[in-house]
Amino acid sequence: MATSEVDAFANEEKRTLELSGHVGFDSLPDQLVSKASAQGFCFNILCVGETGIGKSTLMNTLFNTTFENEEASHYGQMVELRPHTYELRESNVNLKLTVVHTVGFGDQINKEQSYKPILEYIDAQFAKFLEEELKIKRSLFNYHDTRIHICLYFIAPNGHSLKSLDLVTMKKLDSKVNIIPVIAKADTVSRNELEKLKIKVMSELVSNGVQIYQFPTEDEAVAEINSSMNTLLPFAVVGSVDDVKVGNKMVKGRLYPWGSVEVENEKHCDFVKLREMVLRVNMEDLREQTHARHYELYRRCKLEEMGFKDTGTDSQSFSLQQTYETKRKEFIVELQRKEEEMRQMFVNKVKETEAELKEKEKELHERFEQLKRMHQEEKKNLEEKRRELEEEMNAFNRRKVAAETLMGQALQGCSQQPFKKDKDKKNFFSLPSACSLTSGRNLN
């Protein structure tokens, strides 16, 4: 290069690049936060409890809003699950909240099957997510995840322990959802009774093997607060969206003739602790536990039913085609077995029906013979009666002829008798004259 060209290049104005921040991959968390904030989050709450125990009120208090909710009746024939989805925004974070209410839970006389609709709903949401995962063209990025992340189980404060329905339901749900038990309407019992109820509830849960959600203690940042909160379960809560005046300030609470109950006063109830644990500290852990524990358990069971399996101990690769062929052969064999069972069942049913028809035919034949004999006997009896009637008619006719003959003779005799009488009478009247004549002669 010529010297003049080098001097000209050196004299050119150099460009400068101004950096907007630190250069490095440690900005990746910030990128993830920005992306997640733009995408938004979803959180699904299942409220299980009896009608009128305060589920809707607590949800309104928890999120400081008023959700639209239909008033439930106590006369439902079965448990109905009503999900409602709401779009919430706080600062620059969007939250798609789904609240699922169990309408009619515990209102039936026979409560044996009250938990089944709840289990079916939870499994249905898992099935929808698994179906989306197994699609060829899946879109999990903008998929509305409806899997239940937390179950707030409302315990009635009007007893000294858990009901049988509570224990059975929580035992059925603990492997499918994160359960946090709460004692509803805690302002209806005294502090001493509330403490005794808490101890009794936890004792019964442990003795019956019910696994409730434990706040994680692995993270050092929240280990201390979560450990302390685990000892306070179940939370005793009070819900209210009404503002009451306490002193010189307005607070959320309930006003009674003997005083007031402040919802956000930790001396009155555990509402603040519940809100802190669920929304501020452990909301993401609840979502992760739902996906990594409960959904993975459901997914594993379903895939094993479909014939999928992981690589074995012999490190052999897993062939989807081979699994499909094996499952197809098993299905065909099972189908043939069921078909043979149905055919055999059909043959047995036909034989049973034929035997029944033959038995019916035999009964009908015996009945026919019996009716035939009865008919012959009746015919014989009728012939005898007819013969007797003919003999009676002949005898009657003979008597009739004889009677007519006698009557004719009698009539003939009656017709001759008057003539004889007249003759005798004539002879009688003519007798004196003869006598007089005779006497006259004698006189002469």
Tab-separated table of C-alpha atoms in Angstrom, residues 17-369:
chain	number	residue	atom	x	y	z
A	17	LEU	CA	-19.716	1.960	19.360
A	18	GLU	CA	-21.418	3.008	22.556
A	19	LEU	CA	-22.515	0.071	24.809
A	20	SER	CA	-25.925	0.225	26.423
A	21	GLY	CA	-24.948	-2.122	29.239
A	22	HIS	CA	-22.709	-4.886	30.442
A	23	VAL	CA	-21.530	-7.271	27.720
A	24	GLY	CA	-21.801	-10.979	28.703
A	25	PHE	CA	-24.058	-14.004	29.025
A	26	ASP	CA	-24.988	-13.040	32.560
A	27	SER	CA	-27.759	-10.963	30.952
A	28	LEU	CA	-29.578	-14.203	30.044
A	29	PRO	CA	-31.813	-14.119	33.168
A	30	ASP	CA	-32.872	-10.601	32.239
A	31	GLN	CA	-33.748	-11.819	28.761
A	32	LEU	CA	-35.791	-14.666	30.198
A	33	VAL	CA	-37.595	-12.282	32.534
A	34	SER	CA	-38.422	-9.924	29.676
A	35	LYS	CA	-39.648	-12.795	27.493
A	36	ALA	CA	-41.728	-14.345	30.278
A	37	SER	CA	-43.239	-10.974	31.178
A	38	ALA	CA	-44.220	-10.367	27.584
A	39	GLN	CA	-45.683	-13.873	27.267
A	40	GLY	CA	-47.597	-13.753	30.540
A	41	PHE	CA	-48.307	-16.452	33.100
A	42	CYS	CA	-51.186	-18.726	33.972
A	43	PHE	CA	-52.201	-19.935	37.401
A	44	ASN	CA	-55.081	-22.285	38.158
A	45	ILE	CA	-56.686	-22.683	41.580
A	46	LEU	CA	-59.096	-25.444	42.580
A	47	CYS	CA	-61.356	-24.573	45.521
A	48	VAL	CA	-62.802	-27.664	47.226
A	49	GLY	CA	-65.282	-27.242	50.027
A	50	GLU	CA	-68.908	-27.341	51.029
A	51	THR	CA	-71.413	-24.877	49.654
A	52	GLY	CA	-71.453	-21.622	51.604
A	53	ILE	CA	-68.099	-22.121	53.313
A	54	GLY	CA	-66.629	-18.948	51.787
A	55	LYS	CA	-64.656	-20.090	48.719
A	56	SER	CA	-65.695	-17.242	46.423
A	57	THR	CA	-65.221	-14.619	49.141
A	58	LEU	CA	-61.696	-15.809	49.874
A	59	MET	CA	-60.777	-15.692	46.172
A	60	ASN	CA	-62.069	-12.146	45.915
A	61	THR	CA	-60.090	-11.179	49.008
A	62	LEU	CA	-56.945	-12.970	47.861
A	63	PHE	CA	-56.743	-11.085	44.555
A	64	ASN	CA	-58.391	-7.887	45.825
A	65	THR	CA	-61.090	-7.940	43.171
A	66	THR	CA	-64.648	-9.111	42.662
A	67	PHE	CA	-65.010	-12.148	40.436
A	68	GLU	CA	-68.287	-12.952	38.797
A	69	ASN	CA	-69.682	-16.133	40.282
A	70	GLU	CA	-73.101	-17.777	40.208
A	71	GLU	CA	-74.759	-18.490	43.510
A	72	ALA	CA	-74.744	-22.205	44.213
A	73	SER	CA	-77.663	-24.244	45.521
A	74	HIS	CA	-77.591	-26.859	48.281
A	75	TYR	CA	-79.866	-29.209	46.336
A	76	GLY	CA	-77.565	-30.398	43.564
A	77	GLN	CA	-77.844	-34.056	42.626
A	78	MET	CA	-74.112	-34.333	41.939
A	79	VAL	CA	-70.869	-32.371	42.220
A	80	GLU	CA	-70.316	-29.915	39.375
A	81	LEU	CA	-67.032	-28.142	38.598
A	82	ARG	CA	-67.315	-24.603	37.261
A	83	PRO	CA	-64.097	-23.049	35.930
A	84	HIS	CA	-63.896	-19.291	35.383
A	85	THR	CA	-60.902	-17.634	33.707
A	86	TYR	CA	-59.919	-14.026	34.336
A	87	GLU	CA	-57.276	-11.759	32.820
A	88	LEU	CA	-55.387	-9.910	35.560
A	89	ARG	CA	-52.574	-7.398	35.282
A	90	GLU	CA	-50.232	-6.140	37.961
A	91	SER	CA	-47.480	-3.653	36.996
A	92	ASN	CA	-46.296	-5.041	33.641
A	93	VAL	CA	-47.094	-8.707	34.358
A	94	ASN	CA	-50.158	-10.402	32.860
A	95	LEU	CA	-51.735	-13.314	34.685
A	96	LYS	CA	-54.387	-15.605	33.282
A	97	LEU	CA	-56.110	-16.856	36.412
A	98	THR	CA	-58.537	-19.784	36.394
A	99	VAL	CA	-60.615	-20.432	39.511
A	100	VAL	CA	-62.484	-23.751	39.642
A	101	HIS	CA	-65.310	-24.129	42.155
A	102	THR	CA	-66.782	-27.465	43.249
A	103	VAL	CA	-70.498	-26.744	43.274
A	104	GLY	CA	-72.564	-29.121	45.401
A	105	PHE	CA	-69.617	-30.779	47.133
A	106	GLY	CA	-70.791	-32.432	50.347
A	107	ASP	CA	-74.482	-31.635	49.781
A	108	GLN	CA	-75.552	-35.141	48.751
A	109	ILE	CA	-76.920	-37.683	51.200
A	110	ASN	CA	-74.612	-40.343	49.767
A	111	LYS	CA	-71.200	-38.650	49.621
A	112	GLU	CA	-69.297	-41.772	48.581
A	113	GLN	CA	-68.711	-40.602	45.001
A	114	SER	CA	-68.332	-36.860	45.668
A	115	TYR	CA	-64.606	-36.835	44.869
A	116	LYS	CA	-64.892	-38.584	41.479
A	117	PRO	CA	-65.904	-35.518	39.402
A	118	ILE	CA	-62.918	-33.640	40.866
A	119	LEU	CA	-60.486	-36.423	39.921
A	120	GLU	CA	-62.000	-36.656	36.447
A	121	TYR	CA	-61.607	-32.916	35.905
A	122	ILE	CA	-57.939	-32.916	36.982
A	123	ASP	CA	-57.170	-35.922	34.756
A	124	ALA	CA	-59.004	-34.267	31.869
A	125	GLN	CA	-56.710	-31.227	32.074
A	126	PHE	CA	-53.641	-33.492	32.149
A	127	ALA	CA	-55.011	-35.372	29.139
A	128	LYS	CA	-55.450	-32.137	27.179
A	129	PHE	CA	-51.858	-31.100	27.839
A	130	LEU	CA	-50.534	-34.565	26.940
A	131	GLU	CA	-52.564	-34.526	23.736
A	132	GLU	CA	-51.004	-31.191	22.814
A	133	GLU	CA	-47.531	-32.560	23.566
A	134	LEU	CA	-48.043	-35.595	21.338
A	135	LYS	CA	-49.192	-33.574	18.340
A	136	ILE	CA	-46.909	-33.377	15.315
A	137	LYS	CA	-47.412	-29.638	15.157
A	138	ARG	CA	-47.655	-28.530	18.737
A	139	SER	CA	-47.840	-24.984	20.032
A	140	LEU	CA	-47.033	-25.105	23.730
A	141	PHE	CA	-45.726	-21.539	23.606
A	142	ASN	CA	-49.196	-19.998	23.406
A	143	TYR	CA	-51.117	-23.003	24.766
A	144	HIS	CA	-53.554	-22.179	27.564
A	145	ASP	CA	-52.427	-24.484	30.344
A	146	THR	CA	-55.473	-25.498	32.408
A	147	ARG	CA	-53.702	-27.951	34.717
A	148	ILE	CA	-54.539	-27.328	38.372
A	149	HIS	CA	-51.560	-25.829	40.195
A	150	ILE	CA	-53.006	-25.634	43.694
A	151	CYS	CA	-55.979	-27.039	45.564
A	152	LEU	CA	-57.247	-24.978	48.456
A	153	TYR	CA	-59.177	-27.457	50.564
A	154	PHE	CA	-61.644	-25.654	52.829
A	155	ILE	CA	-62.225	-27.295	56.203
A	156	ALA	CA	-65.384	-26.434	58.127
A	157	PRO	CA	-64.667	-24.936	61.582
A	158	ASN	CA	-67.801	-26.389	63.156
A	159	GLY	CA	-66.236	-29.697	64.200
A	160	HIS	CA	-63.435	-31.024	66.349
A	161	SER	CA	-61.702	-32.928	63.538
A	162	LEU	CA	-61.824	-33.730	59.843
A	163	LYS	CA	-64.863	-35.370	58.318
A	164	SER	CA	-64.610	-38.715	56.577
A	165	LEU	CA	-65.351	-36.989	53.275
A	166	ASP	CA	-62.400	-34.628	53.815
A	167	LEU	CA	-59.950	-37.444	54.500
A	168	VAL	CA	-61.107	-39.578	51.559
A	169	THR	CA	-61.075	-36.661	49.121
A	170	MET	CA	-57.636	-35.363	50.116
A	171	LYS	CA	-56.223	-38.905	50.022
A	172	LYS	CA	-57.483	-39.303	46.447
A	173	LEU	CA	-56.171	-35.879	45.380
A	174	ASP	CA	-52.722	-35.770	46.984
A	175	SER	CA	-51.022	-37.583	44.064
A	176	LYS	CA	-52.614	-35.317	41.449
A	177	VAL	CA	-52.489	-31.775	42.828
A	178	ASN	CA	-50.752	-29.601	45.426
A	179	ILE	CA	-53.090	-29.491	48.434
A	180	ILE	CA	-53.048	-26.653	50.956
A	181	PRO	CA	-55.680	-27.137	53.681
A	182	VAL	CA	-57.302	-24.012	55.103
A	183	ILE	CA	-59.772	-23.625	57.943
A	184	ALA	CA	-62.507	-21.380	56.597
A	185	LYS	CA	-64.437	-18.800	58.625
A	186	ALA	CA	-61.866	-18.899	61.401
A	187	ASP	CA	-63.600	-15.983	63.148
A	188	THR	CA	-66.412	-18.316	64.251
A	189	VAL	CA	-64.231	-20.152	66.798
A	190	SER	CA	-62.061	-18.983	69.632
A	191	ARG	CA	-58.275	-18.871	69.455
A	192	ASN	CA	-57.816	-21.838	71.815
A	193	GLU	CA	-60.306	-23.977	69.890
A	194	LEU	CA	-58.620	-22.963	66.641
A	195	GLU	CA	-55.217	-24.106	67.844
A	196	LYS	CA	-56.639	-27.423	69.007
A	197	LEU	CA	-58.385	-27.877	65.649
A	198	LYS	CA	-55.142	-27.209	63.764
A	199	ILE	CA	-53.256	-29.810	65.788
A	200	LYS	CA	-56.070	-32.337	65.367
A	201	VAL	CA	-56.285	-31.784	61.605
A	202	MET	CA	-52.541	-32.240	61.043
A	203	SER	CA	-52.511	-35.307	63.282
A	204	GLU	CA	-55.298	-36.940	61.283
A	205	LEU	CA	-53.646	-36.069	57.960
A	206	VAL	CA	-50.378	-37.670	59.060
A	207	SER	CA	-52.044	-40.760	60.544
A	208	ASN	CA	-54.050	-41.333	57.349
A	209	GLY	CA	-51.067	-40.813	55.055
A	210	VAL	CA	-52.376	-37.707	53.303
A	211	GLN	CA	-49.536	-35.848	51.558
A	212	ILE	CA	-50.242	-32.117	51.549
A	213	TYR	CA	-48.060	-29.527	49.854
A	214	GLN	CA	-44.971	-28.575	51.828
A	215	PHE	CA	-43.349	-25.229	51.099
A	216	PRO	CA	-39.864	-25.907	49.684
A	217	THR	CA	-36.818	-25.322	51.850
A	218	GLU	CA	-34.067	-26.044	49.314
A	219	ASP	CA	-33.655	-22.409	48.298
A	220	GLU	CA	-31.748	-20.543	50.975
A	221	ALA	CA	-33.525	-17.304	50.133
A	222	VAL	CA	-36.899	-18.654	51.233
A	223	ALA	CA	-35.902	-21.638	53.362
A	224	GLU	CA	-36.405	-19.871	56.674
A	225	ILE	CA	-39.821	-18.410	55.970
A	226	ASN	CA	-41.085	-21.609	54.319
A	227	SER	CA	-39.901	-23.743	57.226
A	228	SER	CA	-41.750	-21.544	59.684
A	229	MET	CA	-44.888	-21.536	57.548
A	230	ASN	CA	-44.918	-25.331	57.258
A	231	THR	CA	-45.446	-25.475	61.006
A	232	LEU	CA	-48.525	-23.228	60.777
A	233	LEU	CA	-50.524	-25.442	58.417
A	234	PRO	CA	-53.469	-25.546	58.044
A	235	PHE	CA	-53.997	-21.810	57.666
A	236	ALA	CA	-56.982	-20.336	59.487
A	237	VAL	CA	-58.408	-17.702	57.157
A	238	VAL	CA	-61.162	-15.115	57.064
A	239	GLY	CA	-62.370	-13.603	53.795
A	240	SER	CA	-64.069	-10.260	53.290
A	241	VAL	CA	-64.243	-7.612	50.567
A	242	ASP	CA	-65.977	-5.072	52.780
A	243	ASP	CA	-64.177	-2.059	54.206
A	244	VAL	CA	-64.754	-1.484	57.918
A	245	LYS	CA	-63.526	1.388	60.035
A	246	VAL	CA	-61.119	0.422	62.797
A	247	GLY	CA	-59.886	3.425	64.712
A	248	ASN	CA	-59.030	6.079	62.147
A	249	LYS	CA	-58.417	3.834	59.159
A	250	MET	CA	-60.427	1.684	56.793
A	251	VAL	CA	-59.416	-1.989	56.524
A	252	LYS	CA	-60.769	-5.178	54.971
A	253	GLY	CA	-62.661	-7.072	57.598
A	254	ARG	CA	-65.912	-8.036	59.222
A	255	LEU	CA	-67.835	-5.961	61.728
A	256	TYR	CA	-69.746	-7.624	64.571
A	257	PRO	CA	-71.700	-6.153	67.494
A	258	TRP	CA	-68.923	-7.270	69.860
A	259	GLY	CA	-66.031	-6.041	67.706
A	260	SER	CA	-64.327	-6.346	64.323
A	261	VAL	CA	-62.144	-8.924	62.580
A	262	GLU	CA	-59.392	-7.586	60.338
A	263	VAL	CA	-58.561	-9.827	57.405
A	264	GLU	CA	-54.993	-8.542	57.050
A	265	ASN	CA	-54.239	-8.584	60.772
A	266	GLU	CA	-52.026	-11.607	61.523
A	267	LYS	CA	-53.268	-11.639	65.096
A	268	HIS	CA	-56.799	-12.275	63.866
A	269	CYS	CA	-56.223	-14.849	61.090
A	270	ASP	CA	-53.620	-16.371	58.734
A	271	PHE	CA	-54.880	-14.730	55.549
A	272	VAL	CA	-51.703	-12.676	55.094
A	273	LYS	CA	-49.565	-15.801	55.517
A	274	LEU	CA	-51.618	-17.669	52.920
A	275	ARG	CA	-51.360	-14.810	50.429
A	276	GLU	CA	-47.609	-14.475	51.087
A	277	MET	CA	-46.926	-18.170	50.581
A	278	VAL	CA	-49.136	-18.736	47.540
A	279	LEU	CA	-48.714	-15.548	45.529
A	280	ARG	CA	-45.391	-13.962	46.474
A	281	VAL	CA	-43.026	-16.746	47.533
A	282	ASN	CA	-44.090	-20.112	46.105
A	283	MET	CA	-46.272	-19.415	43.089
A	284	GLU	CA	-43.631	-20.601	40.591
A	285	ASP	CA	-42.802	-23.636	42.714
A	286	LEU	CA	-46.450	-24.638	42.662
A	287	ARG	CA	-46.374	-24.460	38.873
A	288	GLU	CA	-43.149	-26.468	38.714
A	289	GLN	CA	-44.410	-29.113	41.134
A	290	THR	CA	-47.538	-29.523	39.057
A	291	HIS	CA	-45.498	-30.113	35.896
A	292	ALA	CA	-42.525	-32.027	37.300
A	293	ARG	CA	-44.356	-34.231	39.809
A	294	HIS	CA	-48.072	-34.626	39.255
A	295	TYR	CA	-48.203	-34.269	35.481
A	296	GLU	CA	-45.090	-36.417	34.976
A	297	LEU	CA	-46.679	-39.188	37.042
A	298	TYR	CA	-49.831	-39.019	34.909
A	299	ARG	CA	-47.784	-38.836	31.690
A	300	ARG	CA	-45.623	-41.814	32.651
A	301	CYS	CA	-48.646	-43.986	33.445
A	302	LYS	CA	-50.375	-43.061	30.192
A	303	LEU	CA	-47.281	-43.653	28.048
A	304	GLU	CA	-46.678	-47.012	29.706
A	305	GLU	CA	-50.262	-47.954	28.913
A	306	MET	CA	-49.587	-47.001	25.288
A	307	GLY	CA	-46.491	-49.228	25.217
A	308	PHE	CA	-43.752	-46.608	25.442
A	309	LYS	CA	-40.721	-47.266	27.604
A	310	ASP	CA	-37.320	-45.791	28.319
A	311	THR	CA	-33.951	-47.272	27.365
A	312	GLY	CA	-33.333	-50.422	29.405
A	313	THR	CA	-30.340	-51.366	31.505
A	314	ASP	CA	-28.767	-53.041	28.481
A	315	SER	CA	-28.536	-49.586	26.847
A	316	GLN	CA	-30.511	-50.742	23.830
A	317	SER	CA	-32.122	-47.999	21.863
A	318	PHE	CA	-35.867	-47.619	22.014
A	319	SER	CA	-37.672	-48.217	18.716
A	320	LEU	CA	-41.012	-46.513	18.323
A	321	GLN	CA	-41.846	-48.628	15.266
A	322	GLN	CA	-41.110	-51.837	17.143
A	323	THR	CA	-43.206	-50.694	20.059
A	324	TYR	CA	-46.038	-49.836	17.699
A	325	GLU	CA	-45.867	-53.243	16.010
A	326	THR	CA	-45.732	-55.035	19.358
A	327	LYS	CA	-48.640	-53.044	20.694
A	328	ARG	CA	-50.554	-53.664	17.480
A	329	LYS	CA	-50.010	-57.429	17.716
A	330	GLU	CA	-51.068	-57.381	21.370
A	331	PHE	CA	-54.150	-55.412	20.420
A	332	ILE	CA	-55.013	-57.865	17.623
A	333	VAL	CA	-54.529	-60.844	19.946
A	334	GLU	CA	-56.643	-59.165	22.593
A	335	LEU	CA	-59.262	-58.322	19.990
A	336	GLN	CA	-59.353	-61.924	18.769
A	337	ARG	CA	-59.602	-63.171	22.331
A	338	LYS	CA	-62.505	-60.850	23.045
A	339	GLU	CA	-64.111	-61.824	19.738
A	340	GLU	CA	-63.793	-65.522	20.638
A	341	GLU	CA	-65.237	-64.815	24.077
A	342	MET	CA	-68.138	-62.969	22.515
A	343	ARG	CA	-68.672	-65.797	20.021
A	344	GLN	CA	-68.588	-68.390	22.767
A	345	MET	CA	-70.875	-66.233	24.842
A	346	PHE	CA	-73.240	-65.966	21.875
A	347	VAL	CA	-73.197	-69.750	21.352
A	348	ASN	CA	-73.876	-70.352	25.041
A	349	LYS	CA	-76.643	-67.817	24.948
A	350	VAL	CA	-78.174	-69.499	21.892
A	351	LYS	CA	-77.980	-72.887	23.603
A	352	GLU	CA	-79.572	-71.514	26.718
A	353	THR	CA	-82.285	-69.904	24.621
A	354	GLU	CA	-82.889	-73.166	22.716
A	355	ALA	CA	-83.121	-75.087	25.982
A	356	GLU	CA	-85.562	-72.533	27.321
A	357	LEU	CA	-87.627	-72.723	24.116
A	358	LYS	CA	-87.688	-76.528	24.248
A	359	GLU	CA	-88.767	-76.391	27.851
A	360	LYS	CA	-91.465	-73.891	26.924
A	361	GLU	CA	-92.502	-76.094	24.003
A	362	LYS	CA	-92.743	-79.114	26.301
A	363	GLU	CA	-94.824	-77.146	28.759
A	364	LEU	CA	-97.080	-75.949	25.951
A	365	HIS	CA	-97.470	-79.521	24.616
A	366	GLU	CA	-98.390	-80.793	28.086
A	367	ARG	CA	-100.804	-77.938	28.446
A	368	PHE	CA	-102.298	-78.753	25.058
A	369	GLU	CA	-102.765	-82.428	25.996
